[in-house]
């Protein structure tokens, strides 16, 4: 989902992710081969180098998660607003439909009952209606 209101946040997230991943890759590269590490009890030298990498990966994942949650919440708000507008429009159209049905002649109502309700083709209007 692209959003024009959040380019700075997206740029921050991207640069932060790139920086974090670059630091992690640099740390991994600095480890070199595992044979170069000193053999200490419990492998603490290896653990000491892996923990910062794990922390950076976790921070990057948290940043991505926060950004995605923010984007999803914003999209949900937009969709809720659209749903509210559509429900209101349905209510208005149903009321208009009832008024038109009560004021229509029996012949018109009979014609409506004969053919299935299909929307007019794009750019065309039903008889008696004008295209806006």
Coordinates of N, CA, C and O in Angstrom, one line a residue:
X1 N 0.8 -1.2 0.0 CA 0.0 0.0 0.0 C 0.9 1.2 0.0 O 1.7 1.4 0.9
X2 N 0.8 2.1 -0.9 CA 1.5 3.3 -1.0 C 0.7 4.4 -0.4 O -0.5 4.5 -0.7
X3 N 1.3 5.3 0.3 CA 0.6 6.4 0.9 C 1.3 7.6 0.8 O 2.5 7.7 1.2
X4 N 0.7 8.7 0.2 CA 1.4 9.9 0.0 C 1.6 10.7 1.2 O 2.4 11.6 1.3
X5 N 0.9 10.4 2.3 CA 1.0 11.2 3.5 C 2.2 10.7 4.4 O 2.5 11.3 5.4
X6 N 2.8 9.6 4.1 CA 3.8 9.0 4.9 C 5.2 8.8 4.3 O 5.9 7.9 4.6
X7 N 5.6 9.7 3.3 CA 6.8 9.4 2.6 C 8.0 9.5 3.6 O 9.0 8.8 3.5
X8 N 8.0 10.5 4.5 CA 9.1 10.6 5.5 C 9.2 9.4 6.4 O 10.3 8.9 6.6
X9 N 8.1 8.9 6.8 CA 8.1 7.7 7.7 C 8.6 6.5 6.9 O 9.5 5.7 7.4
X10 N 8.2 6.4 5.7 CA 8.7 5.3 4.8 C 10.2 5.4 4.6 O 10.9 4.4 4.6
X11 N 10.6 6.6 4.3 CA 12.1 6.8 4.1 C 12.8 6.5 5.4 O 13.9 5.9 5.3
X12 N 12.3 6.9 6.5 CA 13.0 6.6 7.8 C 13.1 5.1 8.0 O 14.1 4.6 8.5
X13 N 11.9 4.4 7.8 CA 11.9 3.0 8.0 C 12.9 2.3 7.1 O 13.7 1.5 7.5
X14 N 12.9 2.7 5.8 CA 13.8 2.1 4.9 C 15.2 2.3 5.2 O 16.1 1.4 5.2
X15 N 15.6 3.6 5.6 CA 17.0 3.9 5.9 C 17.4 3.2 7.2 O 18.5 2.7 7.3
X16 N 16.5 3.1 8.1 CA 16.8 2.4 9.4 C 17.0 0.9 9.2 O 17.9 0.3 9.7
X17 N 16.1 0.4 8.3 CA 16.3 -1.1 8.0 C 17.6 -1.3 7.3 O 18.3 -2.3 7.6
X18 N 17.9 -0.5 6.3 CA 19.1 -0.7 5.6 C 20.3 -0.6 6.5 O 21.3 -1.4 6.4
X19 N 20.3 0.5 7.3 CA 21.4 0.7 8.3 C 21.6 -0.5 9.2 O 22.7 -1.0 9.5
X20 N 20.4 -0.9 9.8 CA 20.5 -2.1 10.7 C 20.9 -3.3 10.1 O 21.8 -4.1 10.6
X21 N 20.4 -3.6 8.9 CA 20.8 -4.8 8.2 C 22.3 -4.7 7.7 O 23.1 -5.7 7.8
X22 N 22.7 -3.5 7.3 CA 24.1 -3.3 7.0 C 25.0 -3.6 8.2 O 26.1 -4.2 8.1
X23 N 24.6 -3.0 9.3 CA 25.4 -3.3 10.6 C 25.5 -4.7 10.9 O 26.5 -5.3 11.3
X24 N 24.3 -5.4 10.7 CA 24.3 -6.8 11.0 C 25.2 -7.6 10.1 O 25.9 -8.5 10.5
X25 N 25.2 -7.3 8.8 CA 26.0 -8.0 7.8 C 27.5 -7.7 8.1 O 28.3 -8.6 8.0
X26 N 27.8 -6.5 8.5 CA 29.2 -6.1 8.9 C 29.6 -6.9 10.1 O 30.8 -7.4 10.1
X27 N 28.7 -7.0 11.1 CA 29.1 -7.8 12.2 C 29.3 -9.3 11.9 O 30.2 -9.9 12.4
X28 N 28.4 -9.8 11.0 CA 28.6 -11.2 10.5 C 29.9 -11.4 9.8 O 30.6 -12.4 10.0
X29 N 30.2 -10.4 8.9 CA 31.5 -10.5 8.2 C 32.7 -10.4 9.1 O 33.7 -11.1 8.9
X30 N 32.6 -9.6 10.2 CA 33.7 -9.5 11.1 C 33.9 -10.8 11.9 O 35.0 -11.0 12.4
X31 N 32.9 -11.6 12.0 CA 33.1 -12.9 12.7 C 34.1 -13.7 11.9 O 34.8 -14.5 12.5
X32 N 34.1 -13.6 10.6 CA 35.0 -14.4 9.8 C 34.6 -15.9 9.9 O 33.5 -16.2 10.1
X33 N 35.6 -16.7 9.9 CA 35.3 -18.1 10.1 C 35.2 -18.4 11.6 O 35.8 -17.8 12.4
X34 N 34.4 -19.4 11.9 CA 34.2 -19.8 13.3 C 35.5 -20.3 13.9 O 35.7 -20.3 15.1
X35 N 36.4 -20.8 13.1 CA 37.7 -21.3 13.6 C 38.6 -20.2 14.2 O 39.4 -20.5 15.0
X36 N 38.4 -19.0 13.9 CA 39.2 -17.9 14.4 C 38.8 -17.5 15.8 O 39.5 -16.7 16.4
X37 N 37.6 -17.9 16.2 CA 37.1 -17.5 17.5 C 37.8 -18.3 18.6 O 38.2 -19.5 18.5
X38 N 38.1 -17.7 19.8 CA 38.7 -18.4 20.8 C 37.8 -19.4 21.4 O 36.6 -19.1 21.5
X39 N 38.3 -20.5 21.8 CA 37.5 -21.5 22.4 C 37.4 -21.3 23.9 O 38.3 -21.6 24.6
X40 N 36.3 -20.7 24.3 CA 36.1 -20.5 25.7 C 34.9 -21.3 26.2 O 34.1 -21.7 25.4
X41 N 34.8 -21.6 27.5 CA 33.7 -22.4 27.9 C 32.3 -21.8 27.6 O 32.1 -20.6 27.8
X42 N 31.5 -22.7 27.1 CA 30.1 -22.2 26.7 C 30.0 -21.4 25.5 O 29.0 -20.9 25.1
X43 N 31.2 -21.2 24.8 CA 31.1 -20.4 23.5 C 30.8 -18.9 23.8 O 30.1 -18.3 22.9
X44 N 31.2 -18.3 24.9 CA 30.7 -17.0 25.2 C 31.2 -16.0 24.2 O 30.6 -14.9 24.0
X45 N 32.4 -16.2 23.6 CA 32.9 -15.2 22.6 C 31.9 -15.2 21.4 O 31.6 -14.1 20.9
X46 N 31.4 -16.3 20.9 CA 30.5 -16.3 19.8 C 29.2 -15.7 20.3 O 28.6 -15.0 19.5
X47 N 28.7 -16.1 21.5 CA 27.5 -15.5 22.0 C 27.5 -14.0 22.1 O 26.5 -13.3 21.8
X48 N 28.7 -13.5 22.5 CA 28.8 -12.0 22.7 C 28.7 -11.3 21.3 O 28.2 -10.2 21.3
X49 N 29.1 -12.0 20.2 CA 29.0 -11.3 18.9 C 27.6 -11.5 18.3 O 27.2 -10.7 17.5
X50 N 27.0 -12.6 18.6 CA 25.7 -12.9 18.0 C 24.5 -12.1 18.6 O 23.6 -11.7 18.0
X51 N 24.6 -11.9 19.9 CA 23.6 -11.2 20.6 C 23.3 -9.8 20.0 O 22.1 -9.4 19.8
X52 N 24.3 -9.0 19.8 CA 24.0 -7.7 19.2 C 23.4 -7.8 17.8 O 22.5 -7.0 17.4
X53 N 23.7 -8.8 17.0 CA 23.1 -9.0 15.7 C 21.7 -9.4 15.9 O 20.8 -8.8 15.2
X54 N 21.4 -10.3 16.8 CA 20.0 -10.6 17.1 C 19.2 -9.4 17.5 O 18.0 -9.2 17.1
X55 N 19.8 -8.6 18.4 CA 19.1 -7.4 18.9 C 18.8 -6.4 17.7 O 17.7 -5.9 17.7
X56 N 19.7 -6.3 16.8 CA 19.5 -5.4 15.7 C 18.4 -5.9 14.7 O 17.6 -5.2 14.2
X57 N 18.4 -7.2 14.5 CA 17.4 -7.8 13.7 C 16.0 -7.6 14.3 O 15.1 -7.3 13.7
X58 N 16.0 -7.9 15.6 CA 14.7 -7.7 16.4 C 14.2 -6.3 16.3 O 13.0 -6.0 16.1
X59 N 15.1 -5.3 16.4 CA 14.8 -3.9 16.3 C 14.2 -3.6 15.0 O 13.2 -2.8 14.8
X60 N 14.9 -4.1 13.9 CA 14.4 -3.8 12.6 C 13.0 -4.4 12.3 O 12.2 -3.8 11.7
X61 N 12.8 -5.6 12.9 CA 11.5 -6.3 12.7 C 10.4 -5.5 13.5 O 9.3 -5.4 13.0
X62 N 10.8 -5.0 14.7 CA 9.8 -4.2 15.4 C 9.5 -2.9 14.7 O 8.3 -2.5 14.7
X63 N 10.5 -2.3 14.0 CA 10.2 -1.1 13.3 C 9.3 -1.4 12.1 O 8.3 -0.6 11.8
X64 N 9.5 -2.5 11.4 CA 8.7 -2.8 10.2 C 7.3 -3.1 10.7 O 6.3 -2.7 10.2
X65 N 7.2 -3.9 11.9 CA 5.9 -4.2 12.4 C 5.1 -2.9 12.8 O 3.9 -2.8 12.5
X66 N 5.8 -2.0 13.4 CA 5.1 -0.7 13.8 C 4.6 0.0 12.6 O 3.5 0.5 12.5
X67 N 5.4 0.1 11.5 CA 5.0 0.8 10.3 C 3.8 0.1 9.6 O 2.9 0.7 9.2
X68 N 3.9 -1.2 9.6 CA 2.8 -2.0 9.0 C 1.5 -1.8 9.8 O 0.4 -1.6 9.2
X69 N 1.6 -1.8 11.1 CA 0.4 -1.7 11.9 C -0.2 -0.3 11.7 O -1.4 -0.1 11.6
X70 N 0.7 0.7 11.6 CA 0.2 2.1 11.4 C -0.5 2.2 10.0 O -1.6 2.8 9.9
X71 N 0.1 1.6 9.0 CA -0.5 1.7 7.7 C -1.8 0.9 7.6 O -2.8 1.4 7.0
X72 N -1.9 -0.2 8.3 CA -3.2 -1.0 8.3 C -4.3 -0.2 9.1 O -5.4 -0.2 8.6
X73 N -3.9 0.3 10.2 CA -4.9 1.1 11.0 C -5.4 2.3 10.1 O -6.6 2.6 10.2
X74 N -4.6 2.9 9.4 CA -5.0 4.0 8.6 C -5.9 3.6 7.5 O -7.0 4.2 7.2
X75 N -5.6 2.4 6.9 CA -6.4 1.9 5.8 C -7.8 1.4 6.4 O -8.8 1.6 5.7
X76 N -7.8 0.9 7.6 CA -9.1 0.5 8.2 C -9.9 1.7 8.5 O -11.2 1.6 8.2
X77 N -9.3 2.8 8.9 CA -10.1 4.0 9.1 C -10.8 4.5 7.8 O -11.9 4.9 7.8
X78 N -10.0 4.5 6.8 CA -10.5 4.9 5.5 C -11.7 4.0 5.0 O -12.7 4.5 4.6
X79 N -11.5 2.7 5.2 CA -12.5 1.8 4.8 C -13.8 1.9 5.6 O -14.9 1.8 5.1
X80 N -13.6 2.2 6.9 CA -14.8 2.4 7.8 C -15.5 3.6 7.4 O -16.8 3.6 7.3
X81 N -14.8 4.7 7.0 CA -15.5 5.9 6.5 C -16.2 5.6 5.2 O -17.4 6.1 5.1
X82 N -15.6 4.9 4.3 CA -16.3 4.5 3.1 C -17.6 3.7 3.3 O -18.6 3.9 2.7
X83 N -17.5 2.7 4.2 CA -18.6 1.9 4.6 C -19.7 2.7 5.1 O -20.9 2.5 4.7
X84 N -19.4 3.7 6.0 CA -20.4 4.5 6.6 C -21.1 5.3 5.5 O -22.4 5.5 5.5
X85 N -20.3 5.9 4.5 CA -20.9 6.7 3.4 C -21.8 5.8 2.6 O -22.9 6.2 2.2
X86 N -21.4 4.6 2.3 CA -22.2 3.7 1.5 C -23.5 3.2 2.1 O -24.5 3.1 1.5
X87 N -23.4 3.0 3.5 CA -24.6 2.6 4.2 C -25.6 3.8 4.2 O -26.8 3.6 4.0
X88 N -25.1 5.0 4.4 CA -26.0 6.2 4.3 C -26.6 6.3 2.9 O -27.8 6.6 2.8
X89 N -25.8 6.1 1.9 CA -26.3 6.2 0.5 C -27.4 5.1 0.2 O -28.4 5.4 -0.4
X90 N -27.2 3.9 0.8 CA -28.2 2.8 0.6 C -29.5 3.2 1.2 O -30.6 3.0 0.7
X91 N -29.4 3.8 2.4 CA -30.6 4.2 3.1 C -31.4 5.3 2.3 O -32.6 5.2 2.2
X92 N -30.7 6.2 1.8 CA -31.3 7.3 1.0 C -31.9 6.7 -0.3 O -33.1 7.0 -0.6
X93 N -31.2 5.8 -0.9 CA -31.7 5.2 -2.2 C -33.0 4.3 -1.9 O -33.9 4.2 -2.7
X94 N -32.9 3.6 -0.7 CA -34.1 2.8 -0.4 C -35.3 3.6 -0.1 O -36.4 3.3 -0.5
X95 N -35.1 4.8 0.6 CA -36.3 5.7 0.8 C -36.8 6.2 -0.5 O -38.0 6.3 -0.7
X96 N -35.9 6.6 -1.4 CA -36.3 7.1 -2.7 C -37.0 6.1 -3.5 O -38.0 6.4 -4.2
X97 N -36.6 4.9 -3.4 CA -37.2 3.7 -4.1 C -38.6 3.5 -3.6 O -39.5 3.3 -4.4
X98 N -38.8 3.6 -2.3 CA -40.1 3.4 -1.8 C -41.1 4.5 -2.2 O -42.2 4.3 -2.6
X99 N -40.6 5.8 -2.2 CA -41.4 6.9 -2.7 C -41.8 6.7 -4.2 O -42.9 6.9 -4.6
X100 N -40.8 6.3 -5.0 CA -41.1 6.1 -6.4 C -42.1 5.0 -6.6 O -42.9 5.1 -7.5
X101 N -41.9 3.9 -5.9 CA -42.8 2.8 -6.0 C -44.3 3.2 -5.6 O -45.2 2.8 -6.3
X102 N -44.4 4.0 -4.6 CA -45.8 4.3 -4.1 C -46.4 5.3 -5.1 O -47.6 5.3 -5.2
X103 N -45.6 6.1 -5.8 CA -46.2 7.1 -6.8 C -46.2 6.6 -8.2 O -46.7 7.3 -9.1
X104 N -45.7 5.4 -8.5 CA -45.6 4.9 -9.8 C -47.0 4.2 -10.2 O -47.7 3.7 -9.3
X105 N -47.3 4.3 -11.5 CA -48.5 3.7 -12.0 C -48.4 2.2 -12.0 O -47.3 1.6 -12.0
X106 N -49.5 1.5 -11.9 CA -49.5 0.0 -11.9 C -48.9 -0.6 -13.2 O -48.2 -1.6 -13.1
X107 N -49.0 0.2 -14.3 CA -48.4 -0.3 -15.6 C -46.8 -0.3 -15.4 O -46.1 -1.3 -15.8
X108 N -46.3 0.7 -14.8 CA -44.8 0.8 -14.7 C -44.4 -0.3 -13.7 O -43.3 -0.9 -13.9
X109 N -45.1 -0.5 -12.6 CA -44.7 -1.5 -11.7 C -44.8 -2.9 -12.3 O -43.9 -3.8 -12.0
X110 N -45.7 -3.1 -13.2 CA -45.9 -4.4 -13.9 C -44.7 -4.6 -14.8 O -44.1 -5.7 -14.9
X111 N -44.2 -3.6 -15.5 CA -43.1 -3.7 -16.4 C -41.8 -4.0 -15.6 O -41.0 -4.8 -16.0
X112 N -41.7 -3.4 -14.4 CA -40.5 -3.6 -13.6 C -40.5 -5.1 -13.1 O -39.4 -5.7 -13.0
X113 N -41.7 -5.6 -12.8 CA -41.7 -7.0 -12.4 C -41.4 -8.0 -13.5 O -41.0 -9.1 -13.2
X114 N -41.7 -7.6 -14.7 CA -41.5 -8.5 -15.9 C -40.0 -8.8 -16.1 O -39.6 -9.9 -16.4
X115 N -39.2 -7.8 -16.1 CA -37.8 -8.0 -16.5 C -36.9 -8.0 -15.2 O -37.2 -7.3 -14.2
X116 N -35.8 -8.8 -15.3 CA -35.0 -8.9 -14.1 C -34.2 -7.5 -13.9 O -34.0 -6.8 -14.8
X117 N -34.0 -7.3 -12.6 CA -33.3 -6.0 -12.3 C -31.8 -6.1 -12.7 O -31.1 -6.9 -12.1
X118 N -31.4 -5.4 -13.7 CA -30.0 -5.4 -14.2 C -29.6 -3.9 -14.3 O -30.4 -3.1 -14.8
X119 N -28.5 -3.6 -13.8 CA -28.0 -2.2 -14.0 C -27.8 -1.8 -15.4 O -27.4 -2.7 -16.2
X120 N -28.1 -0.6 -15.8 CA -27.8 -0.1 -17.2 C -26.3 -0.2 -17.5 O -25.5 -0.1 -16.6
X121 N -26.0 -0.4 -18.8 CA -24.6 -0.5 -19.2 C -23.9 0.9 -18.9 O -24.6 1.9 -18.8
X122 N -22.6 0.8 -18.8 CA -21.9 2.0 -18.5 C -22.1 3.1 -19.6 O -22.1 2.8 -20.7
X123 N -22.4 4.3 -19.1 CA -22.6 5.4 -20.1 C -24.0 5.5 -20.6 O -24.4 6.4 -21.3
X124 N -24.9 4.5 -20.2 CA -26.3 4.5 -20.7 C -27.1 4.8 -19.4 O -26.7 4.5 -18.3
X125 N -28.3 5.3 -19.6 CA -29.2 5.4 -18.5 C -30.5 4.8 -18.8 O -30.9 4.5 -20.0
X126 N -31.2 4.4 -17.8 CA -32.6 3.8 -17.9 C -33.5 4.9 -18.5 O -33.3 6.1 -18.3
X127 N -34.6 4.5 -19.2 CA -35.5 5.4 -19.7 C -36.1 6.3 -18.6 O -36.4 5.9 -17.5
X128 N -36.1 7.6 -18.9 CA -36.6 8.6 -17.9 C -35.6 9.1 -17.0 O -35.9 9.9 -16.2
X129 N -34.4 8.6 -17.1 CA -33.3 9.1 -16.2 C -32.3 9.8 -17.1 O -32.0 9.4 -18.2
X130 N -31.6 10.8 -16.5 CA -30.6 11.5 -17.2 C -29.2 11.1 -16.7 O -29.1 10.7 -15.5
X131 N -28.2 11.1 -17.6 CA -26.9 10.7 -17.2 C -26.2 12.0 -16.7 O -26.2 13.0 -17.4
X132 N -25.6 11.9 -15.5 CA -24.9 13.1 -15.0 C -23.6 13.3 -15.6 O -22.9 12.5 -16.0

